[in-house]
Short mmCIF file of N, CA and C in Angstrom, two decimals:
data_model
loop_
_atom_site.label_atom_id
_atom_site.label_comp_id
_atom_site.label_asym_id
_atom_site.label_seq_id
_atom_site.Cartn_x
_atom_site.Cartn_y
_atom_site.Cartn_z
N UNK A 1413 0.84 -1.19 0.00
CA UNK A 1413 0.00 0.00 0.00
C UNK A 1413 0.88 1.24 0.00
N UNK A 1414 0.10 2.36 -0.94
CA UNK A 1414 1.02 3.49 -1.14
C UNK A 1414 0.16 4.97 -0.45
N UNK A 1415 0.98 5.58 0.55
CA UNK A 1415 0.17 6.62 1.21
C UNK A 1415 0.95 8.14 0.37
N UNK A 1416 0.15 8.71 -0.07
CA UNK A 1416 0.40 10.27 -0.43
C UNK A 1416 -0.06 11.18 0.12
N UNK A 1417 0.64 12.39 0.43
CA UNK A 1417 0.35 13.24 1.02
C UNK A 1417 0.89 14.88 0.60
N UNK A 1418 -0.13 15.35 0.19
CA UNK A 1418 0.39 16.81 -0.10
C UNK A 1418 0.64 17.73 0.61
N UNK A 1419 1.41 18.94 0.40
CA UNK A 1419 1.58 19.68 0.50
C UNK A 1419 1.69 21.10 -0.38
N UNK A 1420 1.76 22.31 0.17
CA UNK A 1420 2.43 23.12 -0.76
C UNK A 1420 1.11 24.83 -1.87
N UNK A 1421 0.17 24.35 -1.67
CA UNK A 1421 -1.19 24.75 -2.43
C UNK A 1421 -1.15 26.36 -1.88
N UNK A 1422 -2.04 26.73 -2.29
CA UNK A 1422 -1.89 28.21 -1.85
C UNK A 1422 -2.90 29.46 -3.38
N UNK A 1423 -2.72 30.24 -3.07
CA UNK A 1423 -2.84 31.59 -3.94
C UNK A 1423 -1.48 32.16 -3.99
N UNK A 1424 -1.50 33.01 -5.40
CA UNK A 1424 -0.20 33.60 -5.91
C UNK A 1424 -1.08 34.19 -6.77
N UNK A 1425 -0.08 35.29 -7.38
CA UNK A 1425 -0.54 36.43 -8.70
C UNK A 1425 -0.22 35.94 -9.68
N UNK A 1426 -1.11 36.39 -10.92
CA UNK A 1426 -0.47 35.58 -12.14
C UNK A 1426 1.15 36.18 -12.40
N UNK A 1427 1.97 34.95 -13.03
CA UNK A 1427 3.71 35.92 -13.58
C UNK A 1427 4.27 35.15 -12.22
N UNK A 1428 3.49 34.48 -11.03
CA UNK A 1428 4.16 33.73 -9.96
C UNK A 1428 4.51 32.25 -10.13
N UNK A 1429 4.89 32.30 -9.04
CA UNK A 1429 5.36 30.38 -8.76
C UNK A 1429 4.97 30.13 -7.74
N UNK A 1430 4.95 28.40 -7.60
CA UNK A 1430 4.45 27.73 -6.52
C UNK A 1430 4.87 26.40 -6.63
N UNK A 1431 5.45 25.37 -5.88
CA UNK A 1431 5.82 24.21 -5.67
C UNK A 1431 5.06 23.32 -4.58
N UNK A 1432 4.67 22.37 -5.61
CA UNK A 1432 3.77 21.48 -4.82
C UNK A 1432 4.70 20.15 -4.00
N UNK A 1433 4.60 19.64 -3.07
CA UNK A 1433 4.62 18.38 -2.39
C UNK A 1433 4.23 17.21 -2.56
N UNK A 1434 4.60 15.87 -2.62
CA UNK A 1434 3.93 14.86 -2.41
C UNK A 1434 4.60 13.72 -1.78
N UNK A 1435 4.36 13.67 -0.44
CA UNK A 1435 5.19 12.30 0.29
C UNK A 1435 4.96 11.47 0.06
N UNK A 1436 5.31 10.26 -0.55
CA UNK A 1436 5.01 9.17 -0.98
C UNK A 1436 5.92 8.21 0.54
N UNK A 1437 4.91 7.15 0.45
CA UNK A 1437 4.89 6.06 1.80
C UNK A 1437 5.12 4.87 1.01
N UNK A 1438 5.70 4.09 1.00
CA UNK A 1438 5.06 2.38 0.52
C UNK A 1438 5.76 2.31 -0.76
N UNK A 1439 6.19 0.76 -0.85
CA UNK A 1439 6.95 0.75 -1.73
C UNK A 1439 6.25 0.47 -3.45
N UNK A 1440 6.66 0.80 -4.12
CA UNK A 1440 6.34 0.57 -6.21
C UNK A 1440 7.18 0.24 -6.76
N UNK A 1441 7.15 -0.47 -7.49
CA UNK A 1441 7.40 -1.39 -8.40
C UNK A 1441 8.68 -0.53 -9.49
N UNK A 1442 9.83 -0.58 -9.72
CA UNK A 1442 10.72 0.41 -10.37
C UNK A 1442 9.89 0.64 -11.66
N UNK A 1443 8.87 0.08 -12.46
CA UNK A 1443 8.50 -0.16 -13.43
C UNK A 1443 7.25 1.30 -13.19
N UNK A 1444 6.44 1.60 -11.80
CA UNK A 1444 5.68 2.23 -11.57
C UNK A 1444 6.49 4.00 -12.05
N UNK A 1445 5.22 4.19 -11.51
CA UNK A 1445 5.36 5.66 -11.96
C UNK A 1445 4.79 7.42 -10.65
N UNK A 1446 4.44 8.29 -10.64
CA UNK A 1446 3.97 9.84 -10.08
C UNK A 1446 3.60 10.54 -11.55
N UNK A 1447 2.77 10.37 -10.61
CA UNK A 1447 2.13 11.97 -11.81
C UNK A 1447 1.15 12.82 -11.05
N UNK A 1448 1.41 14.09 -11.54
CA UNK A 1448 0.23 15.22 -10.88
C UNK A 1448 -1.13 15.19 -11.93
N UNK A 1449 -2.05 15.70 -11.01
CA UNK A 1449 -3.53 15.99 -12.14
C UNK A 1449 -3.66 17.12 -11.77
N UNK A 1450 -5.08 17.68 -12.10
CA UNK A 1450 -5.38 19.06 -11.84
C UNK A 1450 -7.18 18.82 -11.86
N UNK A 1451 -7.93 19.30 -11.42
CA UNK A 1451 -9.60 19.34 -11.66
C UNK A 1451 -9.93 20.36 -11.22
N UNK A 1452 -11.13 21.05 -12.02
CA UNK A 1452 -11.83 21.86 -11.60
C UNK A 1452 -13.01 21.72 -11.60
N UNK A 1453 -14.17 22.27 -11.12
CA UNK A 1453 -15.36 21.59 -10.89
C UNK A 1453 -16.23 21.64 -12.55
N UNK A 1454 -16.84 20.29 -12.21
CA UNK A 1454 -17.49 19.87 -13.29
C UNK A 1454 -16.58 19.16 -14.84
N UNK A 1455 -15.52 19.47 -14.50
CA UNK A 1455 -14.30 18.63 -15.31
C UNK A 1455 -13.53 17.61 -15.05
N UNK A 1456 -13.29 16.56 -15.80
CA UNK A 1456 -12.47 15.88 -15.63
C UNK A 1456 -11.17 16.17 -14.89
N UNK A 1457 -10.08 14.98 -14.48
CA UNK A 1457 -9.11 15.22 -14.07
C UNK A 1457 -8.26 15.52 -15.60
N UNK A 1458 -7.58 16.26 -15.18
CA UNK A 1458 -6.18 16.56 -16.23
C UNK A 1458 -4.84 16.10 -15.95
N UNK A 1459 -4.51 14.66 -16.86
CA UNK A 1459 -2.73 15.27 -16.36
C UNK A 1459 -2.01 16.03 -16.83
N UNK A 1460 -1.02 15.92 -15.67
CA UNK A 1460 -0.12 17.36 -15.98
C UNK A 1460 1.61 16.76 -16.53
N UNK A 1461 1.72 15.90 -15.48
CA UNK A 1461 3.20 15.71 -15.13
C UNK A 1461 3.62 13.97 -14.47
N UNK A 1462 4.49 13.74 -15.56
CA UNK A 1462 4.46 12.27 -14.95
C UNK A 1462 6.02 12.08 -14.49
N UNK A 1463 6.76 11.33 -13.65
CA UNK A 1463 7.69 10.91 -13.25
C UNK A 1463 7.97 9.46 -12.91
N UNK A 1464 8.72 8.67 -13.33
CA UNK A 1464 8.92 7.16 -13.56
C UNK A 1464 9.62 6.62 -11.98
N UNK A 1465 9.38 5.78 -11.32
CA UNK A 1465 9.88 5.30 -10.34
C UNK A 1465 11.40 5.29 -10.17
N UNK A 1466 11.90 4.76 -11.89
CA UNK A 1466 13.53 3.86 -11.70
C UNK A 1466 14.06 5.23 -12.51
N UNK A 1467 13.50 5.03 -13.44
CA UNK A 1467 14.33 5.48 -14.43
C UNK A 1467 14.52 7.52 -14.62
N UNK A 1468 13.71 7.94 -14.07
CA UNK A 1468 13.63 9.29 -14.00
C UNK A 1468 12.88 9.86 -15.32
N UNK A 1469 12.18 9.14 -16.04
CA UNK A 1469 11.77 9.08 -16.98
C UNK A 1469 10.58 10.79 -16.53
N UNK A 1470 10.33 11.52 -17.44
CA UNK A 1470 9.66 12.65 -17.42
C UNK A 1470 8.62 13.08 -18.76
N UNK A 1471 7.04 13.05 -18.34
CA UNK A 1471 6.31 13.37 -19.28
C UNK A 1471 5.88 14.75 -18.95
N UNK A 1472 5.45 15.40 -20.03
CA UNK A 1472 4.36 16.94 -19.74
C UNK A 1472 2.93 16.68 -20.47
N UNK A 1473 2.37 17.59 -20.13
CA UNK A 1473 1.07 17.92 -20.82
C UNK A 1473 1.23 19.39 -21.63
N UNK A 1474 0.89 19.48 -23.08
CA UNK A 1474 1.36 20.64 -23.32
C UNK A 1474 1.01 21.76 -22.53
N UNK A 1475 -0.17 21.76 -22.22
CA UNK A 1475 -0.61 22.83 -21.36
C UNK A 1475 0.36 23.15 -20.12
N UNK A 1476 1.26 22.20 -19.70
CA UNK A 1476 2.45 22.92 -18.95
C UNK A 1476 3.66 22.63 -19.32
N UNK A 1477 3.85 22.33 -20.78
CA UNK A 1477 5.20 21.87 -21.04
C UNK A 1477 5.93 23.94 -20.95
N UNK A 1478 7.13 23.60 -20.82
CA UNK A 1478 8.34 24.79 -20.40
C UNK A 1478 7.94 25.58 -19.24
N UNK A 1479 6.48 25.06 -18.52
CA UNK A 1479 6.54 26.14 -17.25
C UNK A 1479 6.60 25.18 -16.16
N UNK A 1480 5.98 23.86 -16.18
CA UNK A 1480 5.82 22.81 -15.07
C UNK A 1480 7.01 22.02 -15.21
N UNK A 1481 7.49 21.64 -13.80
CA UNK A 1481 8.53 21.10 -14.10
C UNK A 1481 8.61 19.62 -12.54
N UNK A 1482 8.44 18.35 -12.85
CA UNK A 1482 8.32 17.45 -12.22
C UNK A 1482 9.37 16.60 -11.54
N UNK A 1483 10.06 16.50 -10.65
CA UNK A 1483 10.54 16.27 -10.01
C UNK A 1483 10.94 15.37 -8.86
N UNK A 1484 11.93 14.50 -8.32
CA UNK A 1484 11.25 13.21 -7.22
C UNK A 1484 13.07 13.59 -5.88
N UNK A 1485 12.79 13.68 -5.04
CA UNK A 1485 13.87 13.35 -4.16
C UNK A 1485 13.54 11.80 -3.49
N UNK A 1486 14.34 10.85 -3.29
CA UNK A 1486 14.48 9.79 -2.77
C UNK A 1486 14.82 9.51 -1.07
N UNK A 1487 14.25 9.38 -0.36
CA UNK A 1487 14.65 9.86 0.84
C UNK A 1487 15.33 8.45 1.33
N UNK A 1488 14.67 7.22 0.95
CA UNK A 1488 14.90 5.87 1.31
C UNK A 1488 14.31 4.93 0.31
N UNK A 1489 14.52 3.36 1.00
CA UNK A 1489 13.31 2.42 0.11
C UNK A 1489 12.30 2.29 -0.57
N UNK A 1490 11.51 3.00 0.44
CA UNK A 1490 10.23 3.14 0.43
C UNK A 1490 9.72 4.66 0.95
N UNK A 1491 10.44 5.70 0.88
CA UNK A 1491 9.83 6.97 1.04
C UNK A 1491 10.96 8.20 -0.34
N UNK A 1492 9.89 8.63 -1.10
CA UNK A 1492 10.27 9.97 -1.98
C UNK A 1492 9.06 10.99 -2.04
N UNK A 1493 10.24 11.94 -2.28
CA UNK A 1493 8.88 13.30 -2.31
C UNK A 1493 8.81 13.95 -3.77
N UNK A 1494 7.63 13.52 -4.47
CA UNK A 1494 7.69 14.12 -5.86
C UNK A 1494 7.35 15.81 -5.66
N UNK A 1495 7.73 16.21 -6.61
CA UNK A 1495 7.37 17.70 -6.22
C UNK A 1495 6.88 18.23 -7.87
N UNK A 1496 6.59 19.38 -7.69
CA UNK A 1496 6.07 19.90 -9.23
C UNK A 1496 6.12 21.41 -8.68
N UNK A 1497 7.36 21.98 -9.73
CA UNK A 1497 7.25 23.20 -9.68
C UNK A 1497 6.49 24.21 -10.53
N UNK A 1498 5.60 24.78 -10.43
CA UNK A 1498 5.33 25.88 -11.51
C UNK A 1498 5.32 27.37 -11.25
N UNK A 1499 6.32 27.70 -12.56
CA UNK A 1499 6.30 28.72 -12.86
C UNK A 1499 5.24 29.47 -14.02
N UNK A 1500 5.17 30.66 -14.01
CA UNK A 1500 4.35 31.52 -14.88
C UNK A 1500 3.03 31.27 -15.16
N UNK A 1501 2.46 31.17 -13.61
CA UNK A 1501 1.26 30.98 -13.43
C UNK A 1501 0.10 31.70 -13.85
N UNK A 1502 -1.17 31.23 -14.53
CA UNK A 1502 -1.88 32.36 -15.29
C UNK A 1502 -3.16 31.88 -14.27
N UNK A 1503 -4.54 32.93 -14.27
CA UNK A 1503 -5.22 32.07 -13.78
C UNK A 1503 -6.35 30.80 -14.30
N UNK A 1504 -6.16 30.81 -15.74
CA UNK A 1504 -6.60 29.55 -15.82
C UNK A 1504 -5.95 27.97 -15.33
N UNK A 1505 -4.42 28.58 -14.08
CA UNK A 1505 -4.03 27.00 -13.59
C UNK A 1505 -4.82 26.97 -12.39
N UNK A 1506 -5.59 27.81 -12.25
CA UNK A 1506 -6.80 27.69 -10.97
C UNK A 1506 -7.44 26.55 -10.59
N UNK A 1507 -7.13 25.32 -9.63
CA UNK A 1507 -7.57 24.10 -10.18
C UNK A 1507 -7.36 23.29 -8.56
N UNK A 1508 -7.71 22.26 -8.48
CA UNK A 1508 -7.21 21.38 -7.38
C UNK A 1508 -6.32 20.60 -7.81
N UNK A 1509 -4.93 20.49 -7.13
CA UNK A 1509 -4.07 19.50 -7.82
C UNK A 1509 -4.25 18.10 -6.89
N UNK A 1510 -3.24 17.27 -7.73
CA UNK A 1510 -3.77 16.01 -6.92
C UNK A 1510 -2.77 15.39 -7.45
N UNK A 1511 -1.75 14.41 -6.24
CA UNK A 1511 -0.48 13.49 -6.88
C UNK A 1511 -1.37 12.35 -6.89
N UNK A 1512 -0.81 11.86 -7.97
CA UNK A 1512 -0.88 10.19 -8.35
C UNK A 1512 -0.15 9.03 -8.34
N UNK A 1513 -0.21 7.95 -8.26
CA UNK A 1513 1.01 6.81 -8.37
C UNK A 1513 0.41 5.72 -9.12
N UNK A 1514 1.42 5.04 -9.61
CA UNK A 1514 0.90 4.04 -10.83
C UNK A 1514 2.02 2.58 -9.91
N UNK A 1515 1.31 1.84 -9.61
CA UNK A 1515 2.04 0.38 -8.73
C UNK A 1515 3.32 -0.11 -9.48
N UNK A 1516 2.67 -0.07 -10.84
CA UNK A 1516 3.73 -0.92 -11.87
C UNK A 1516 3.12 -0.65 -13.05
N UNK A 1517 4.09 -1.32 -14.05
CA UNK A 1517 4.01 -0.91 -15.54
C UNK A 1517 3.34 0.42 -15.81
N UNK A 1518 4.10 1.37 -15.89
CA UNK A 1518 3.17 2.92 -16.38
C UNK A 1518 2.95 2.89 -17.69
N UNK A 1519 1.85 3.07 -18.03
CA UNK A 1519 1.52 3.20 -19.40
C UNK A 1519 2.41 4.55 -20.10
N UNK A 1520 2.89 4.42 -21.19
CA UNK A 1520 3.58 5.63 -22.07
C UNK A 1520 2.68 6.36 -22.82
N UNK A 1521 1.59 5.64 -23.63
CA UNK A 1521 1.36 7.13 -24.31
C UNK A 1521 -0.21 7.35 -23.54
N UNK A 1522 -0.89 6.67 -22.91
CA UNK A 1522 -2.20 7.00 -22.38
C UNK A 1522 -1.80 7.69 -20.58
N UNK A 1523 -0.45 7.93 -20.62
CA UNK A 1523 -0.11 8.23 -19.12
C UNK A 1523 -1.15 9.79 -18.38
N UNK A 1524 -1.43 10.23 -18.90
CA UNK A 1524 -2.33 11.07 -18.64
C UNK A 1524 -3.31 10.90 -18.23
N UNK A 1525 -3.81 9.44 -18.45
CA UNK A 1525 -5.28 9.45 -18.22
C UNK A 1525 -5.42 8.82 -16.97
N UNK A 1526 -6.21 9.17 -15.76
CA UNK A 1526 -6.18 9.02 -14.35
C UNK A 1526 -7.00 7.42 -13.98
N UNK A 1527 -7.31 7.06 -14.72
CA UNK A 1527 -7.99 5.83 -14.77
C UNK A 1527 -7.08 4.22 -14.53
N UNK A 1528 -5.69 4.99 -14.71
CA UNK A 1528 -4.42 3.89 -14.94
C UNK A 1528 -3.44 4.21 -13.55
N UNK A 1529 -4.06 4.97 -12.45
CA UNK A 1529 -3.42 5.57 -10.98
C UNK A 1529 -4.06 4.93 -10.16
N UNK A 1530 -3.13 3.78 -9.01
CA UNK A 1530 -3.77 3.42 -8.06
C UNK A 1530 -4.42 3.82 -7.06
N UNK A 1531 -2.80 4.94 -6.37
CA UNK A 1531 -3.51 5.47 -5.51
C UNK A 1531 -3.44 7.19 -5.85
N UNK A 1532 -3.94 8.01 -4.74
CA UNK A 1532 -4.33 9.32 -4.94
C UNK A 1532 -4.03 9.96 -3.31
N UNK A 1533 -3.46 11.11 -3.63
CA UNK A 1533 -3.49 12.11 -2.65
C UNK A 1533 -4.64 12.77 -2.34
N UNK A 1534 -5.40 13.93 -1.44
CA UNK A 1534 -6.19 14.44 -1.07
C UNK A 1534 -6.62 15.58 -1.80
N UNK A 1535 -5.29 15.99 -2.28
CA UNK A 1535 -5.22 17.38 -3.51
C UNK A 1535 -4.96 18.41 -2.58
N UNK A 1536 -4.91 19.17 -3.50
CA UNK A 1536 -4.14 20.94 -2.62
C UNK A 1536 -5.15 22.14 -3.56
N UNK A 1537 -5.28 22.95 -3.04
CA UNK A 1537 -6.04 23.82 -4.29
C UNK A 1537 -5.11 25.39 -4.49
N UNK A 1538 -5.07 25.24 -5.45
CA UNK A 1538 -3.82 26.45 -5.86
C UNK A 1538 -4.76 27.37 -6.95
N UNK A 1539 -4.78 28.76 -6.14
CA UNK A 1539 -5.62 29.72 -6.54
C UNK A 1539 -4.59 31.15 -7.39
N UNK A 1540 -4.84 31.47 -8.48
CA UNK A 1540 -4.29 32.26 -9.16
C UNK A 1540 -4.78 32.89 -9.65
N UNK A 1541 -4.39 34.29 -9.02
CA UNK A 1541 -5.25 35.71 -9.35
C UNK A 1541 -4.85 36.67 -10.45
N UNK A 1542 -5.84 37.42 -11.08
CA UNK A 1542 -5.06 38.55 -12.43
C UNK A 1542 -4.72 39.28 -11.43
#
């Protein structure tokens, strides 16, 4: 079993930054994967940002490719903290974020889609003002 836990959410002005948290508990499979989503009400989840267990492997979503930037520190065995930085925040990134984890085998080109994430964090809500 894999426990996540965020951190990091907040309000900022648009032209800002903000770095999100995610403690990951429990061990995955080197083959598994992290990824962030995003939702806003009445929408689907969105991914944003994926990160590979072993390999450091790194996906975007265009919608944040050159401003989001995904990230993992390794603390031990079984504990890393993915993080996701973004810069040049507008306010359409107005959204609830939410880390994800994939157990094993991450899918490559459907990695976006939240349907293929075991477990889930609580989300953070990151508010961005004109």
């Amino acid at each position: 079993q894999v426990q996540l836990v965020e951190s990091g959410g907040g309000s900022v002005q648009a032209g800002g930054s903000l770095r999100l948290s995610c403690a990951a508990s429990g061990r995955i499979h080197e083959t598994g994967c992290f990824a962030w989503f995003r939702q806003t009400p009445g929408n689907q989840r969105e991914g944003l940002a994926l990160i590979s267990v072993g390999g450091g492997d790194t996906k975007y979503a265009d919608s944040v490719k050159g401003r989001f930037t995904i990230s993992q520190v390794i603390q031990g065995s079984a504990e890393r903290t993915i993080y996701l930085q973004m810069n040049s925040l507008t306010p359409e990134d107005t959204a609830l974020y939410i880390c994800a984890g994939r157990a094993a085998h991450c899918p490559s080109l459907t990695w976006a889609q939240s349907v293929h994430y075991n477990y889930w964090a609580q989300g953070t809500q990151v508010t961005v003002s004109a």
